[in-house]
mmCIF file of C-alpha atoms in Angstrom:
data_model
loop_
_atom_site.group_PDB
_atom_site.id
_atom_site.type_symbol
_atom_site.label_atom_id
_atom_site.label_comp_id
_atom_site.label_asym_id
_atom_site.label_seq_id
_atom_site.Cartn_x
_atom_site.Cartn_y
_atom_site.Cartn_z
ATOM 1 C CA UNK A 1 85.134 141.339 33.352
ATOM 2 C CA UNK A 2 82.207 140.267 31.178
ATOM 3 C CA UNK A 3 81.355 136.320 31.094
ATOM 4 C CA UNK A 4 82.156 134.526 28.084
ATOM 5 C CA UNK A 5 79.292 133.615 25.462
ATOM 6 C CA UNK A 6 79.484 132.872 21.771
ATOM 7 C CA UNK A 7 80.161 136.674 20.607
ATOM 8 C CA UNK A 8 82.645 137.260 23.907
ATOM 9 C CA UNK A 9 84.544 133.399 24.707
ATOM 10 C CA UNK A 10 87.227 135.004 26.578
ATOM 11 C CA UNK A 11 90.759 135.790 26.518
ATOM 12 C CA UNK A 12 92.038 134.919 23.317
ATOM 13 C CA UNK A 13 94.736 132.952 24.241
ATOM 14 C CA UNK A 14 92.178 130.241 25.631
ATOM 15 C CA UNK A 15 91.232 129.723 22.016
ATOM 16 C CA UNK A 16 93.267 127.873 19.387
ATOM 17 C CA UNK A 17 92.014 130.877 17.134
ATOM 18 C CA UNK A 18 90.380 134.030 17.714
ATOM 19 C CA UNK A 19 87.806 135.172 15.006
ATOM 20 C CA UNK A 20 88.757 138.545 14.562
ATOM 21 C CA UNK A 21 89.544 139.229 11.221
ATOM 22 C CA UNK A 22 87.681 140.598 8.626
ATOM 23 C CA UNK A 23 88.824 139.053 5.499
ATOM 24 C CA UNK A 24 87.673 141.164 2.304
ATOM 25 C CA UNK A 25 87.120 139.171 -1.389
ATOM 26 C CA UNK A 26 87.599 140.513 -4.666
ATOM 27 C CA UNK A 27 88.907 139.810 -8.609
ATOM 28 C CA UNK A 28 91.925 140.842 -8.381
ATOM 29 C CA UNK A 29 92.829 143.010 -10.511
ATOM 30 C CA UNK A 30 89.434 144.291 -11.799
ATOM 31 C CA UNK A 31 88.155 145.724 -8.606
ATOM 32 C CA UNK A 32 91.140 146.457 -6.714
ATOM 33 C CA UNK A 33 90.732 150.368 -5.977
ATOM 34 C CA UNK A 34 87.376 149.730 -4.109
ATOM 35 C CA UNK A 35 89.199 146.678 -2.163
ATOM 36 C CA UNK A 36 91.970 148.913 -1.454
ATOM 37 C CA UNK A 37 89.271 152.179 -0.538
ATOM 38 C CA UNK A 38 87.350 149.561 1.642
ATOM 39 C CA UNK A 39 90.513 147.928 3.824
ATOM 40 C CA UNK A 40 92.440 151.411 4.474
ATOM 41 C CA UNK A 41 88.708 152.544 5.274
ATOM 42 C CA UNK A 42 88.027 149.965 7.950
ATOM 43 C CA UNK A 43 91.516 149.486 8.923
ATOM 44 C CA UNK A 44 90.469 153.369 10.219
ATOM 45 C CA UNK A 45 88.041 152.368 11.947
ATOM 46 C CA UNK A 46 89.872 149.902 14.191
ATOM 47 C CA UNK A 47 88.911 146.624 12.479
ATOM 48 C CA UNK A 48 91.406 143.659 11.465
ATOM 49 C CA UNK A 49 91.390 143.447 8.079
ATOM 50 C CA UNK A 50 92.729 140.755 5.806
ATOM 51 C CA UNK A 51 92.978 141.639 1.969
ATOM 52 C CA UNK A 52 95.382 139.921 -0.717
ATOM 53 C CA UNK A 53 96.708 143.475 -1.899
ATOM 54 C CA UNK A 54 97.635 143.949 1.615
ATOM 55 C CA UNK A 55 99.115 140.546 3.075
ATOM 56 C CA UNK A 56 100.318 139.299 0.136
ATOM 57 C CA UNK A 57 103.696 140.419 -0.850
ATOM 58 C CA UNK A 58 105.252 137.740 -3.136
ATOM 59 C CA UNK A 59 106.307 134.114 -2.948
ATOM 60 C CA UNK A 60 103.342 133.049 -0.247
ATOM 61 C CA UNK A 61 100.788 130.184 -1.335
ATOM 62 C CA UNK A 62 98.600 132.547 -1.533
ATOM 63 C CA UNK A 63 95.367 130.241 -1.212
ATOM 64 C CA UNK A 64 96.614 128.216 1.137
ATOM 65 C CA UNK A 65 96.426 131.420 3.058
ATOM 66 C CA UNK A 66 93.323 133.059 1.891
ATOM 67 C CA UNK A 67 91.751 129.334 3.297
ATOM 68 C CA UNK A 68 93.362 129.279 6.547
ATOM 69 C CA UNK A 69 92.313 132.811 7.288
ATOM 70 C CA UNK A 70 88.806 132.305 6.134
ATOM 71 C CA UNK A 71 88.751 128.561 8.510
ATOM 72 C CA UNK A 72 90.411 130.546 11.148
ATOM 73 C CA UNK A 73 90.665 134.501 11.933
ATOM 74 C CA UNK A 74 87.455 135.887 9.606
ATOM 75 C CA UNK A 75 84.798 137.102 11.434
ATOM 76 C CA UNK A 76 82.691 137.972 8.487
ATOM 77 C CA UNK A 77 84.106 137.830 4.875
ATOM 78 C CA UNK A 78 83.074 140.985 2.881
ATOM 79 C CA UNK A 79 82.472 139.874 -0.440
ATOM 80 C CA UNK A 80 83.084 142.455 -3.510
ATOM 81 C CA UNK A 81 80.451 141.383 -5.948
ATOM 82 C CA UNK A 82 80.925 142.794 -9.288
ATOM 83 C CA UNK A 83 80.178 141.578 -12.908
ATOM 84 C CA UNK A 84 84.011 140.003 -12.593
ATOM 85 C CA UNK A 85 83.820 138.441 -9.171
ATOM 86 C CA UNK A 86 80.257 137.401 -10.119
ATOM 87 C CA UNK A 87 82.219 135.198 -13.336
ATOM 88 C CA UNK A 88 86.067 134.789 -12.025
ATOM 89 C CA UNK A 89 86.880 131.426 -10.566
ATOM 90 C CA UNK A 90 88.895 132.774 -7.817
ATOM 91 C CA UNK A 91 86.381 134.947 -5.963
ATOM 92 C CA UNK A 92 83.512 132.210 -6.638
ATOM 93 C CA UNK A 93 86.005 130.054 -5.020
ATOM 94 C CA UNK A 94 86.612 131.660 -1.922
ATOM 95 C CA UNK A 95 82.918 132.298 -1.953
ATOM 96 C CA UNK A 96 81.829 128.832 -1.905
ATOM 97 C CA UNK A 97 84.600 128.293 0.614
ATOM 98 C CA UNK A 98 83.607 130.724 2.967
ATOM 99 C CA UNK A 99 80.118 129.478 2.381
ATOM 100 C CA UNK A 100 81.111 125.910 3.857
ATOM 101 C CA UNK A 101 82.749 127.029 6.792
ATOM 102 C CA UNK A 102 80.048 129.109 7.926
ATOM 103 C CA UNK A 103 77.861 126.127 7.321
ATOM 104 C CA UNK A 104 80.577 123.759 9.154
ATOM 105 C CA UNK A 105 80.805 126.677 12.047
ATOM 106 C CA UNK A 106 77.361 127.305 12.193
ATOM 107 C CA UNK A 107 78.684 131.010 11.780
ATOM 108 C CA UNK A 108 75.594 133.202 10.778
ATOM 109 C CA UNK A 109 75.582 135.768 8.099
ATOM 110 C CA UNK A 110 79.309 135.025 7.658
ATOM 111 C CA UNK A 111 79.460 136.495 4.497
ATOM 112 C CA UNK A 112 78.162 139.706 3.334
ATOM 113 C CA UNK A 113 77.746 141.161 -0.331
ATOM 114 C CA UNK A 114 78.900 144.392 -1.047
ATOM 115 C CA UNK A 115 77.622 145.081 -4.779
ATOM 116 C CA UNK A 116 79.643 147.589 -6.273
ATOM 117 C CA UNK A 117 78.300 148.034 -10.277
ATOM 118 C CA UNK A 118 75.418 147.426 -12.266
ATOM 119 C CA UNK A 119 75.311 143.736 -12.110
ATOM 120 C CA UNK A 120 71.291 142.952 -12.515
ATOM 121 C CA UNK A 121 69.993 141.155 -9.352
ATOM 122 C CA UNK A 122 69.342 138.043 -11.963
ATOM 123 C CA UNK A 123 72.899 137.566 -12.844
ATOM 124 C CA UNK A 124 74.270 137.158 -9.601
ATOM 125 C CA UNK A 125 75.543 134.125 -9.021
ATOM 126 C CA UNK A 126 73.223 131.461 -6.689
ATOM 127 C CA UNK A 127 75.856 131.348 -4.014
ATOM 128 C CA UNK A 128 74.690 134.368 -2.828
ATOM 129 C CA UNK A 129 70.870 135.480 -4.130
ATOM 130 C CA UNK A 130 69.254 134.982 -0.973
ATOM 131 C CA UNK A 131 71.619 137.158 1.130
ATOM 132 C CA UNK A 132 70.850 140.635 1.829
ATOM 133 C CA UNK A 133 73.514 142.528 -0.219
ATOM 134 C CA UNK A 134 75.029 145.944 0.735
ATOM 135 C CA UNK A 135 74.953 148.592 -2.145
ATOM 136 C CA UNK A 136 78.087 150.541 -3.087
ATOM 137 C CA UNK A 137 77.625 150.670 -6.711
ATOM 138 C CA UNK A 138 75.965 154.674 -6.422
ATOM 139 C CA UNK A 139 78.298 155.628 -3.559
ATOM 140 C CA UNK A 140 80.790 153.795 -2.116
ATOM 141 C CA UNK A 141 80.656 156.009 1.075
ATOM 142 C CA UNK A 142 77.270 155.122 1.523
ATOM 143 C CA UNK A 143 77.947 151.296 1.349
ATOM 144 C CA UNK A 144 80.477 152.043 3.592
ATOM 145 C CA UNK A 145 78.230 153.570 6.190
ATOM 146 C CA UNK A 146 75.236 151.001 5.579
ATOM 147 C CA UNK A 147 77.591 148.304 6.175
ATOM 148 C CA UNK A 148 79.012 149.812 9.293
ATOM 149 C CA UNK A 149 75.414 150.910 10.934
ATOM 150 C CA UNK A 150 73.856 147.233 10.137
ATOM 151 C CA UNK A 151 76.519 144.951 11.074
ATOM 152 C CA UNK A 152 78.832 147.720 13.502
ATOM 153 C CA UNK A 153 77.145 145.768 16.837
ATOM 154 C CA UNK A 154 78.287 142.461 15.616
ATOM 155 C CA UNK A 155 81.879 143.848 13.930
ATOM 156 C CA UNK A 156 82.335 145.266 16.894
ATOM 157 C CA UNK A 157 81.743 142.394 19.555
ATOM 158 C CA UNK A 158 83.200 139.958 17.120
ATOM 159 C CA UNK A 159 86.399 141.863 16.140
ATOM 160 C CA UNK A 160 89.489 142.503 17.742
ATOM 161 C CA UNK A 161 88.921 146.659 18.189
ATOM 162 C CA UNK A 162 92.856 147.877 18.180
ATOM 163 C CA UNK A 163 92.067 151.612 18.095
ATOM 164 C CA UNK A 164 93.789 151.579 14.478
ATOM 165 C CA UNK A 165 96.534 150.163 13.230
ATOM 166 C CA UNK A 166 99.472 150.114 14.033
ATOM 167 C CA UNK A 167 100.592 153.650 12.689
ATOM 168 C CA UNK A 168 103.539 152.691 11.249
ATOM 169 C CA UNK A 169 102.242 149.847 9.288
ATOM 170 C CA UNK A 170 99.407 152.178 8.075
ATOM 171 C CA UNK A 171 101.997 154.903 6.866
ATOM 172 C CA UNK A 172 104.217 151.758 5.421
ATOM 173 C CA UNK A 173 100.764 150.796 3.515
ATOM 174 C CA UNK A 174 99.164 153.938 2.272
ATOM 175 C CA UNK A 175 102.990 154.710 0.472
ATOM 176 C CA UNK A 176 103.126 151.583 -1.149
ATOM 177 C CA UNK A 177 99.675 152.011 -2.637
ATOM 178 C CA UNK A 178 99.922 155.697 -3.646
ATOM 179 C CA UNK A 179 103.589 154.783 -5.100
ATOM 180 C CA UNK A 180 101.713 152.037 -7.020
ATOM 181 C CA UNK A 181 98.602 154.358 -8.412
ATOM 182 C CA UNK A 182 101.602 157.183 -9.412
ATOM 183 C CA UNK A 183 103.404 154.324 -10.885
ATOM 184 C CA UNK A 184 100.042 153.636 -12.452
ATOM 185 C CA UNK A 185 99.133 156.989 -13.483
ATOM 186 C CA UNK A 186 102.322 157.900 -15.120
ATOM 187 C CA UNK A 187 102.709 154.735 -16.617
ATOM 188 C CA UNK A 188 99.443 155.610 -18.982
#
């Protein structure tokens, strides 16, 4: 058994909370299919991941969640910058949020940009020009896999690796959001 240190403190139920989520941030409803792409995507890959279009299914408080998980379970917060996020109170909220508690914490590189249009480098908002952002805008694959090969050794110490998710909650998921893009698409 490997000694606890700050990326390994030992068996989780030692610790009021376990870090092991990662939480994703987006305007909701403007970029929802890359969200979406982006949580079934690492969901794949093993990680934890929190995301409103996922979690949220109707009458929560829903920031009195989005805060708790972001205080408590997030490992890293992936945020979806975008010309909306980049303007929308809510993702500039959870932003500045996330921005404290890493601060608070003393968490480093807590949160991590992933830009997905053509929103110039000048616009973005000054919560977040001098972090290192993660381009998805040309291929979203590609941000996938940058953000994966950069921070993989820290997801992967930090996170809770569960080999997947549970396969029935998966299945439950990817209906509900292909019955929601049909809905979508024949709705038009």
């Amino acid at each position: 058994m490997r000694e606890p240190s700050p990326l390994n403190p030992g068996p989780a139920h030692s610790l009021p909370h376990q870090r092991d989520t990662l939480l994703l941030t987006h305007a909701n409803p403007e970029d929802n299919e890359f969200s979406l792409w982006l949580a079934l995507q690492l969901a794949n890959e093993g990680y934890r991941v929190w995301c409103d279009l996922t979690k949220l299914l109707g009458g929560e408080v829903f920031w009195d969640d989005i805060e708790d998980v972001i205080k408590t379970r997030a490992v890293k917060v992936l945020y979806v910058l975008s010309r909306t996020s980049n303007a929308k109170d809510g993702p500039l909220k959870e932003l500045h949020f996330a921005q404290g508690v890493a601060k608070t914490e003393k968490l480093k590189d807590f949160v991590i940009p992933l830009h997905i249009d053509d929103l110039p480098h000048g616009d973005v908002t000054i919560e977040i020009t001098r972090i290192n952002v993660v381009p998805c805008a040309k291929s979203w694959g590609a941000g996938l896999a940058k953000l994966l090969g950069v921070h993989r050794k820290t997801l992967v110490n930090q996170c809770a690796r569960v080999g997947g998710p549970p396969p029935a909650e998966l299945v439950a998921w990817c209906r509900l959001m292909l019955a929601a893009q049909l809905q979508a698409t024949t709705a038009q």
